[in-house]
Coordinates of N, CA and C in Angstrom, one line a residue:
M1 N 0.6 -1.3 -0.2 CA -0.1 -0.1 -0.2 C 0.6 1.3 0.0
F2 N 0.8 2.8 -0.1 CA 1.0 3.8 -1.1 C 0.8 5.0 -0.3
L3 N 0.5 6.4 -0.3 CA 0.0 7.0 0.2 C 1.1 8.2 -0.7
V4 N 0.6 9.5 -1.6 CA 1.4 10.1 -2.2 C 0.1 11.7 -2.3
V5 N 1.1 12.7 -0.6 CA 0.6 13.8 -0.6 C 1.3 14.9 -1.3
G6 N 0.4 15.3 -1.8 CA 0.2 17.1 -3.0 C 0.0 17.7 -1.5
Q7 N 1.3 18.6 -1.4 CA 1.2 20.3 0.2 C 0.7 20.9 -1.2
G8 N 0.0 21.2 -0.7 CA -0.4 22.9 -0.8 C -2.2 23.5 0.2
N9 N -2.6 24.5 0.1 CA -3.9 25.4 0.1 C -4.5 24.8 0.1
P10 N -6.0 24.9 0.8 CA -7.3 24.6 -0.1 C -7.4 26.2 -0.4
G11 N -7.9 25.7 -1.0 CA -9.2 27.2 -1.6 C -8.2 28.5 -2.9
E12 N -9.7 28.6 -3.6 CA -9.2 29.4 -4.5 C -8.1 30.6 -4.3
R13 N -7.5 31.1 -3.4 CA -7.5 32.0 -2.8 C -5.2 31.7 -3.5
Y14 N -5.8 30.5 -3.1 CA -4.0 29.8 -3.1 C -3.9 29.4 -4.4
A15 N -4.8 28.6 -4.9 CA -4.2 27.6 -6.3 C -3.5 27.8 -7.4
R16 N -3.1 29.1 -7.6 CA -2.2 29.0 -8.4 C -0.8 29.9 -7.6
T17 N 0.0 29.7 -6.6 CA 0.5 29.4 -6.0 C 1.8 28.9 -5.8
R18 N 3.1 29.7 -5.6 CA 3.7 28.3 -5.6 C 3.9 27.2 -4.7
H19 N 3.3 27.6 -3.3 CA 2.9 26.7 -2.4 C 2.1 25.0 -2.6
N20 N 1.5 25.8 -4.0 CA 0.5 24.4 -4.6 C 1.1 24.1 -5.7
L21 N 2.5 23.5 -4.9 CA 2.9 22.7 -6.8 C 2.3 21.2 -6.4
G22 N 2.1 21.0 -5.5 CA 1.8 19.6 -4.8 C 0.1 19.3 -5.1
F23 N -0.1 20.3 -5.1 CA -2.1 20.1 -5.0 C -1.4 19.7 -7.0
M24 N -1.7 20.9 -7.3 CA -1.3 20.5 -9.4 C -0.5 19.3 -10.0
V25 N 0.0 18.9 -8.4 CA 0.7 17.6 -9.5 C -0.6 16.5 -9.4
L26 N -0.8 16.6 -7.9 CA -1.8 15.8 -8.5 C -3.7 15.5 -9.1
D27 N -3.8 17.0 -8.7 CA -4.6 17.2 -9.5 C -4.5 17.0 -11.6
R28 N -3.1 17.2 -11.9 CA -2.3 16.8 -13.9 C -2.9 14.9 -13.5
L29 N -3.4 14.5 -12.4 CA -3.4 13.0 -12.7 C -4.1 12.5 -12.9
G30 N -5.8 13.2 -12.9 CA -7.0 13.2 -13.2 C -7.7 12.6 -12.2
L31 N -7.7 12.2 -11.2 CA -8.0 11.6 -10.6 C -9.6 11.4 -9.6
E32 N -10.9 11.0 -9.1 CA -11.7 11.5 -8.7 C -11.7 11.8 -6.8
F33 N -10.7 12.9 -6.4 CA -11.4 13.3 -5.2 C -12.1 13.6 -4.4
R34 N -12.6 12.4 -3.2 CA -13.7 13.0 -2.1 C -13.8 13.1 -0.9
E35 N -14.0 14.6 -0.2 CA -13.7 15.0 0.9 C -13.4 13.3 1.5
R36 N -12.1 13.7 3.2 CA -12.2 12.5 4.1 C -12.0 12.8 5.4
G37 N -12.3 13.2 6.3 CA -11.7 13.9 6.9 C -11.0 15.5 7.2
E38 N -9.6 15.2 7.1 CA -9.5 17.1 6.7 C -8.2 16.7 5.6
A39 N -8.7 16.0 4.6 CA -8.4 16.1 3.4 C -9.4 15.2 2.2
L40 N -9.1 15.8 1.0 CA -9.3 14.7 -0.4 C -8.7 14.5 -0.7
L41 N -9.3 12.8 -0.9 CA -8.9 11.8 -0.9 C -9.0 11.3 -2.3
A42 N -7.9 11.1 -3.0 CA -8.4 9.8 -3.7 C -7.7 7.9 -4.2
E43 N -8.5 7.0 -3.6 CA -8.4 5.5 -3.9 C -8.1 4.8 -5.2
V44 N -6.4 4.0 -5.1 CA -6.8 3.8 -6.2 C -6.1 2.1 -6.4
E45 N -5.9 1.5 -7.5 CA -4.6 0.4 -7.5 C -4.5 0.8 -8.8
V46 N -3.1 0.6 -8.1 CA -2.1 0.8 -9.7 C -1.3 -0.9 -9.4
E47 N -1.0 -1.4 -10.9 CA -0.4 -2.8 -10.4 C -1.1 -3.5 -10.1
G48 N -1.8 -3.5 -8.9 CA -2.3 -5.1 -8.0 C -2.4 -4.3 -6.2
E49 N -1.2 -3.0 -6.4 CA -1.1 -2.2 -5.4 C -2.3 -1.2 -4.9
K50 N -3.0 -1.7 -3.8 CA -3.9 -0.3 -3.7 C -3.0 0.9 -3.1
G51 N -3.1 2.0 -3.3 CA -2.7 3.8 -2.9 C -3.5 4.2 -2.6
F52 N -3.2 5.5 -2.1 CA -3.8 6.8 -2.4 C -3.1 8.0 -2.2
F53 N -4.3 9.0 -3.1 CA -3.6 10.5 -3.7 C -3.9 11.4 -2.4
L54 N -4.3 11.7 -1.7 CA -3.8 12.9 -0.7 C -4.0 14.4 -0.7
K55 N -4.9 15.1 -0.9 CA -4.7 16.6 -1.0 C -5.2 17.3 1.4
P56 N -4.2 17.6 2.0 CA -5.0 17.9 3.1 C -5.8 19.3 2.7
L57 N -6.4 19.2 3.9 CA -7.3 20.6 3.4 C -7.7 21.0 5.0
T58 N -5.5 20.5 6.2 CA -5.8 21.3 7.1 C -4.6 22.3 6.7
Y59 N -4.2 23.3 5.7 CA -3.2 24.4 5.3 C -2.0 23.4 4.9
Y60 N -1.4 23.8 4.3 CA 0.1 23.4 4.6 C 0.6 22.8 5.2
N61 N 0.9 23.6 6.6 CA 1.7 24.2 7.7 C 0.7 23.0 8.6
L62 N 0.1 22.3 8.4 CA -0.6 21.4 9.3 C -0.6 20.5 9.1
S63 N -0.7 20.0 8.0 CA -0.2 18.7 6.7 C -0.4 17.7 7.3
G64 N 0.5 17.0 8.4 CA 0.3 15.9 9.4 C -0.6 16.0 10.1
Q65 N -1.8 16.7 10.3 CA -2.6 16.0 10.8 C -3.6 15.3 10.5
A66 N -3.3 15.3 8.4 CA -4.4 15.3 7.6 C -3.1 13.6 7.3
V67 N -2.2 13.4 7.1 CA -1.7 12.5 7.0 C -1.1 11.2 7.5
A68 N -1.2 11.7 8.7 CA -0.6 10.7 10.1 C -1.4 9.4 10.3
P69 N -2.9 10.2 10.5 CA -4.2 8.9 10.7 C -4.5 7.8 9.9
L70 N -4.1 8.1 8.0 CA -4.5 7.4 7.3 C -3.2 6.9 7.1
M71 N -2.2 6.6 7.6 CA -0.7 6.3 7.5 C -1.2 5.0 9.0
R72 N -1.3 6.2 9.9 CA -1.6 4.4 11.1 C -3.0 3.9 10.6
F73 N -3.6 3.9 10.1 CA -5.2 2.7 9.8 C -4.5 2.6 8.6
Y74 N -4.5 2.2 7.9 CA -3.8 1.6 6.7 C -2.2 0.8 7.3
K75 N -1.5 1.5 7.6 CA -0.6 0.7 8.1 C 0.5 0.5 6.8
I76 N 0.6 2.0 6.6 CA 1.4 2.2 5.4 C 3.0 2.6 6.4
P77 N 3.8 2.0 5.8 CA 5.3 2.2 5.8 C 6.0 3.7 5.3
P78 N 6.7 3.7 6.2 CA 7.5 5.3 6.2 C 8.0 5.7 4.4
E79 N 8.2 4.4 4.4 CA 9.2 4.2 3.4 C 8.4 3.9 1.3
R80 N 6.7 4.2 2.1 CA 5.7 4.6 0.9 C 4.5 4.8 0.9
L81 N 5.5 6.4 1.5 CA 4.6 7.9 1.3 C 5.7 8.6 0.7
L82 N 4.9 8.9 -0.5 CA 5.4 9.8 -1.3 C 4.8 11.4 -0.9
V83 N 5.8 12.2 -0.3 CA 5.3 13.8 -0.5 C 6.1 14.8 -1.4
V84 N 4.9 14.9 -2.5 CA 5.0 16.6 -3.3 C 5.4 17.6 -3.1
H85 N 6.1 18.8 -2.6 CA 6.2 20.0 -2.4 C 7.0 20.5 -3.3
D86 N 6.4 21.9 -2.8 CA 8.0 22.9 -3.7 C 8.9 23.0 -2.5
E87 N 10.0 23.9 -3.6 CA 11.4 24.3 -2.6 C 12.1 25.4 -2.9
M88 N 12.4 25.8 -1.7 CA 12.5 27.1 -2.3 C 14.8 26.8 -2.8
D89 N 14.7 25.8 -2.5 CA 17.0 25.0 -2.0 C 16.9 25.1 -3.9
L90 N 15.8 24.8 -4.6 CA 15.9 23.8 -6.1 C 15.7 25.5 -7.1
P91 N 16.3 25.7 -8.2 CA 15.7 26.5 -8.8 C 14.3 26.1 -9.6
L92 N 13.0 27.4 -9.9 CA 12.2 26.3 -10.4 C 12.5 26.0 -12.1
G93 N 11.6 24.7 -12.4 CA 12.2 24.0 -13.0 C 13.3 23.3 -13.5
R94 N 13.7 22.5 -12.0 CA 14.2 21.7 -10.9 C 13.6 20.6 -9.8
L95 N 13.6 19.9 -10.5 CA 12.8 18.7 -9.1 C 13.5 17.3 -9.0
R96 N 13.5 16.4 -7.8 CA 14.2 16.1 -7.2 C 13.5 15.6 -6.0
F97 N 14.1 13.8 -6.4 CA 13.2 13.1 -5.4 C 14.4 13.3 -3.9
K98 N 14.4 12.9 -2.7 CA 14.9 12.4 -1.8 C 14.1 11.8 -0.4
A99 N 14.7 10.7 -0.4 CA 14.6 10.2 1.1 C 15.6 10.7 2.2
G100 N 14.2 11.0 3.2 CA 14.8 10.8 4.7 C 15.2 12.3 4.5
G101 N 16.3 12.9 5.7 CA 16.7 14.2 5.3 C 16.5 15.3 6.5
N102 N 16.4 16.1 6.3 CA 15.6 16.9 7.4 C 14.6 17.9 6.7
P103 N 13.7 18.8 6.6 CA 13.0 19.8 6.8 C 12.7 21.0 5.9
A104 N 14.5 21.4 6.2 CA 15.3 22.9 6.1 C 14.1 23.3 5.9
G105 N 13.9 23.5 6.8 CA 12.9 25.1 7.2 C 10.9 24.9 6.1
N106 N 11.0 23.8 5.8 CA 10.3 23.2 5.2 C 8.2 23.0 6.3
R107 N 7.6 23.7 7.3 CA 6.9 22.8 7.7 C 5.5 22.7 7.4
G108 N 5.4 22.3 6.4 CA 4.2 21.7 5.9 C 5.3 19.7 6.6
V109 N 6.8 19.7 5.6 CA 7.6 18.5 5.9 C 7.4 18.2 7.0
A110 N 8.0 19.4 8.2 CA 8.3 19.6 9.4 C 6.4 18.1 9.9
S111 N 5.7 19.3 10.1 CA 4.6 18.6 10.3 C 3.8 17.1 9.9
I112 N 4.8 16.9 9.3 CA 4.2 15.6 8.7 C 4.9 14.5 9.4
A113 N 6.7 15.1 9.8 CA 7.5 14.2 10.1 C 7.5 13.8 11.4
E114 N 6.7 15.0 12.2 CA 6.7 14.9 13.7 C 5.3 14.4 13.7
A115 N 3.9 13.9 13.0 CA 3.1 14.2 13.5 C 3.3 11.9 12.3
L116 N 4.4 11.8 11.7 CA 5.1 10.0 12.0 C 5.8 9.7 12.7
G117 N 6.5 10.8 13.5 CA 7.6 10.5 13.5 C 9.2 9.9 13.9
T118 N 8.9 10.3 12.2 CA 9.9 9.8 12.0 C 10.2 10.6 10.4
M119 N 10.9 11.7 9.7 CA 11.2 12.0 8.3 C 12.2 10.8 7.5
A120 N 11.5 9.7 8.0 CA 11.8 8.3 7.0 C 10.5 7.8 5.4
F121 N 10.3 8.7 5.1 CA 9.4 8.5 3.8 C 10.5 10.1 2.8
H122 N 9.8 9.8 2.0 CA 10.4 9.5 0.4 C 9.9 11.6 -0.2
R123 N 10.6 12.4 -0.9 CA 10.0 13.5 -0.6 C 10.2 13.5 -2.5
L124 N 9.1 14.6 -2.9 CA 9.6 15.1 -4.1 C 9.3 16.2 -3.9
R125 N 11.0 16.8 -4.8 CA 11.2 18.8 -3.6 C 10.6 18.9 -5.7
L126 N 9.9 20.7 -5.7 CA 10.1 20.9 -7.1 C 9.9 22.3 -7.0
G127 N 11.1 22.3 -7.3 CA 11.5 24.1 -7.3 C 11.2 24.9 -7.0
I128 N 11.1 26.3 -6.9 CA 10.7 27.6 -6.8 C 11.4 28.4 -6.5
G129 N 12.8 28.5 -6.3 CA 13.8 29.3 -6.3 C 14.0 30.4 -4.8
K130 N 14.9 30.9 -4.8 CA 14.3 31.3 -3.4 C 13.5 33.1 -4.4
P131 N 12.9 33.6 -2.7 CA 12.4 34.7 -2.8 C 13.7 35.6 -3.2
P132 N 13.4 37.0 -2.8 CA 14.5 38.3 -2.8 C 14.9 38.6 -1.6
S133 N 14.0 37.9 -0.3 CA 15.4 38.1 0.5 C 14.3 37.1 2.1
R134 N 15.2 36.9 3.0 CA 14.9 35.9 3.3 C 13.4 36.1 4.3
E135 N 13.6 37.0 4.3 CA 12.7 37.4 5.1 C 10.8 37.7 4.4
L136 N 10.8 37.7 3.6 CA 10.2 37.9 2.6 C 9.7 36.4 2.1
G137 N 9.9 35.4 2.9 CA 10.2 33.8 2.3 C 8.2 33.6 2.5
A138 N 7.7 34.0 3.2 CA 6.1 33.5 4.0 C 5.7 33.9 2.1
E139 N 5.4 36.0 2.0 CA 5.0 36.1 1.4 C 5.4 35.6 -0.2
Y140 N 6.3 35.3 -0.5 CA 7.2 34.6 -1.9 C 6.3 33.2 -1.9
V141 N 6.0 32.2 -1.1 CA 5.4 30.8 -1.3 C 3.8 31.1 -1.4
L142 N 3.6 32.3 -1.1 CA 2.4 32.5 -0.7 C 1.9 34.0 -2.7
S143 N 3.0 33.5 -2.6 CA 2.1 34.3 -4.8 C 2.7 33.8 -5.5
P144 N 1.2 34.5 -6.6 CA 1.7 33.4 -8.1 C 2.6 33.8 -8.5
F145 N 2.3 32.3 -9.4 CA 4.0 32.1 -10.4 C 3.6 33.5 -11.1
L146 N 4.9 34.4 -12.0 CA 4.7 35.3 -12.9 C 4.4 35.0 -14.4
P147 N 3.9 35.3 -14.9 CA 3.0 34.6 -16.9 C 5.0 34.7 -17.4
Q148 N 5.1 34.9 -16.8 CA 6.2 34.7 -17.8 C 7.3 33.1 -17.4
E149 N 6.8 33.0 -16.2 CA 7.0 31.1 -15.7 C 6.4 29.7 -15.4
W150 N 5.3 30.4 -15.8 CA 4.3 29.6 -17.2 C 4.1 28.5 -17.0
P151 N 5.4 28.7 -18.5 CA 5.5 27.6 -19.9 C 6.8 26.6 -19.2
V152 N 7.6 27.2 -17.8 CA 8.5 26.0 -17.0 C 7.3 25.3 -16.1
V153 N 6.8 25.7 -15.6 CA 5.4 25.2 -14.5 C 4.9 24.1 -14.9
E154 N 4.7 24.6 -16.5 CA 3.6 23.5 -17.3 C 5.1 22.7 -17.3
R155 N 6.2 23.2 -17.9 CA 6.7 21.4 -18.2 C 7.2 21.2 -16.7
V156 N 7.2 21.3 -15.1 CA 7.6 20.4 -14.6 C 6.6 19.8 -13.7
L157 N 5.2 20.6 -13.8 CA 3.8 19.9 -13.6 C 4.2 18.8 -14.2
E158 N 4.0 18.3 -15.7 CA 3.6 17.5 -16.5 C 5.0 16.2 -16.4
A159 N 6.0 16.7 -15.7 CA 7.5 15.9 -16.0 C 7.1 15.1 -14.0
A160 N 6.7 16.6 -13.1 CA 6.6 15.7 -11.8 C 5.3 14.6 -11.5
K161 N 4.4 14.4 -12.4 CA 3.5 13.5 -12.8 C 3.3 12.3 -13.4
E162 N 4.6 12.6 -14.6 CA 5.2 10.9 -14.5 C 6.2 10.9 -13.3
A163 N 6.9 11.8 -12.6 CA 7.6 11.0 -12.2 C 6.6 10.4 -10.7
V164 N 5.9 11.3 -9.8 CA 5.0 10.9 -9.3 C 4.7 9.3 -9.4
L165 N 3.8 8.9 -10.9 CA 3.4 7.9 -11.3 C 4.6 6.5 -11.5
C166 N 6.2 7.0 -11.8 CA 7.6 6.5 -11.7 C 7.4 5.4 -10.3
W167 N 7.3 6.6 -9.6 CA 7.5 6.2 -8.2 C 6.4 5.1 -7.4
V168 N 5.7 5.5 -7.9 CA 4.1 4.8 -7.2 C 4.9 2.7 -8.5
R169 N 5.1 3.1 -9.2 CA 5.8 1.5 -9.6 C 7.1 1.1 -9.6
E170 N 7.8 2.0 -9.3 CA 9.0 1.6 -9.7 C 10.2 1.9 -7.6
G171 N 8.9 2.6 -7.1 CA 9.9 3.3 -6.4 C 10.9 3.9 -6.4
L172 N 11.6 4.6 -5.4 CA 12.5 5.3 -5.6 C 13.9 5.9 -6.5
P173 N 14.1 4.1 -6.2 CA 15.6 4.5 -6.8 C 16.2 5.1 -7.8
P174 N 15.1 3.8 -9.1 CA 14.7 4.3 -10.4 C 14.6 5.4 -11.1
C175 N 13.4 6.1 -10.4 CA 13.3 7.3 -10.4 C 13.9 8.8 -10.1
A176 N 14.6 8.5 -8.9 CA 15.6 9.2 -8.6 C 16.4 10.0 -10.3
G177 N 17.1 8.8 -10.2 CA 17.8 8.5 -11.2 C 17.5 9.2 -12.6
R178 N 16.1 8.9 -12.8 CA 15.7 9.2 -13.9 C 15.4 11.2 -14.3
F179 N 14.8 11.2 -13.0 CA 14.2 12.8 -12.9 C 15.3 14.0 -12.4
N180 N 15.8 12.7 -11.2 CA 16.8 14.5 -10.9 C 18.0 15.4 -11.7
G181 N 18.4 14.9 -12.8 CA 18.4 15.4 -13.3 C 18.3 16.7 -14.5
L182 N 16.9 16.8 -14.8 CA 16.5 17.2 -15.7 C 16.6 18.7 -15.1
D183 N 16.9 19.8 -16.3 CA 16.4 20.9 -15.8 C 15.3 21.5 -17.3
L184 N 14.2 21.9 -16.5 CA 13.2 22.4 -17.2 C 12.6 23.9 -17.4
S185 N 14.5 23.9 -17.3 CA 14.1 25.8 -17.2 C 14.0 26.6 -18.6
Q186 N 14.2 25.9 -19.5 CA 14.6 26.5 -20.9 C 13.4 27.5 -20.7
G187 N 13.3 29.1 -21.5 CA 12.4 30.2 -20.9 C 12.6 31.3 -19.9
L188 N 13.2 30.9 -19.8 CA 13.9 31.4 -18.2 C 15.6 32.1 -18.1
G189 N 16.3 31.6 -19.4 CA 17.9 31.2 -19.2 C 18.3 30.9 -18.8
G190 N 17.8 29.7 -18.2 CA 18.0 28.4 -17.8 C 17.8 28.8 -16.1
K191 N 17.9 30.2 -15.7 CA 17.7 30.5 -14.5 C 16.2 30.0 -13.5
G192 N 16.3 29.7 -12.4 CA 15.6 28.9 -11.4 C 14.9 30.6 -11.0

């Protein structure tokens, strides 16, 4: 059994913001989500394995409240959890699989780690680049992408959709090898 969590914030106000890349990736999968507790949930079967795709409705920084109960109820091991989230430490156009590590200031990832009591889950980090200054971090992640960034965002969303499906079918190592080196930033002068 597996669980893929797309991080984001509920509501139209946040729909096209940098912090909602995780939601956007799950939306690309064309799944039918239904409300369950503090989340939108889609149940699927992939090659004989039951799994779930989840969009927390708790707001980004409290994602663990929606993730942990499902993990416990279905006894899903941490290595079968993939969290898809935006990442300021990567430029726009880059994506990276990662196992474990630390939240590096990402409060949504920290919330999941705290609720599960471990960081032993997998992540698909989607680059959004750095804010103009550290103090503007919260404002930056809640801001919409600029019009000139959308062609790159679209390429990232398509690649991330394929990366998620790869992870479900093949696990982390082969998918990291396939996707971690991609640079989809064409149109931004190679800059993130």
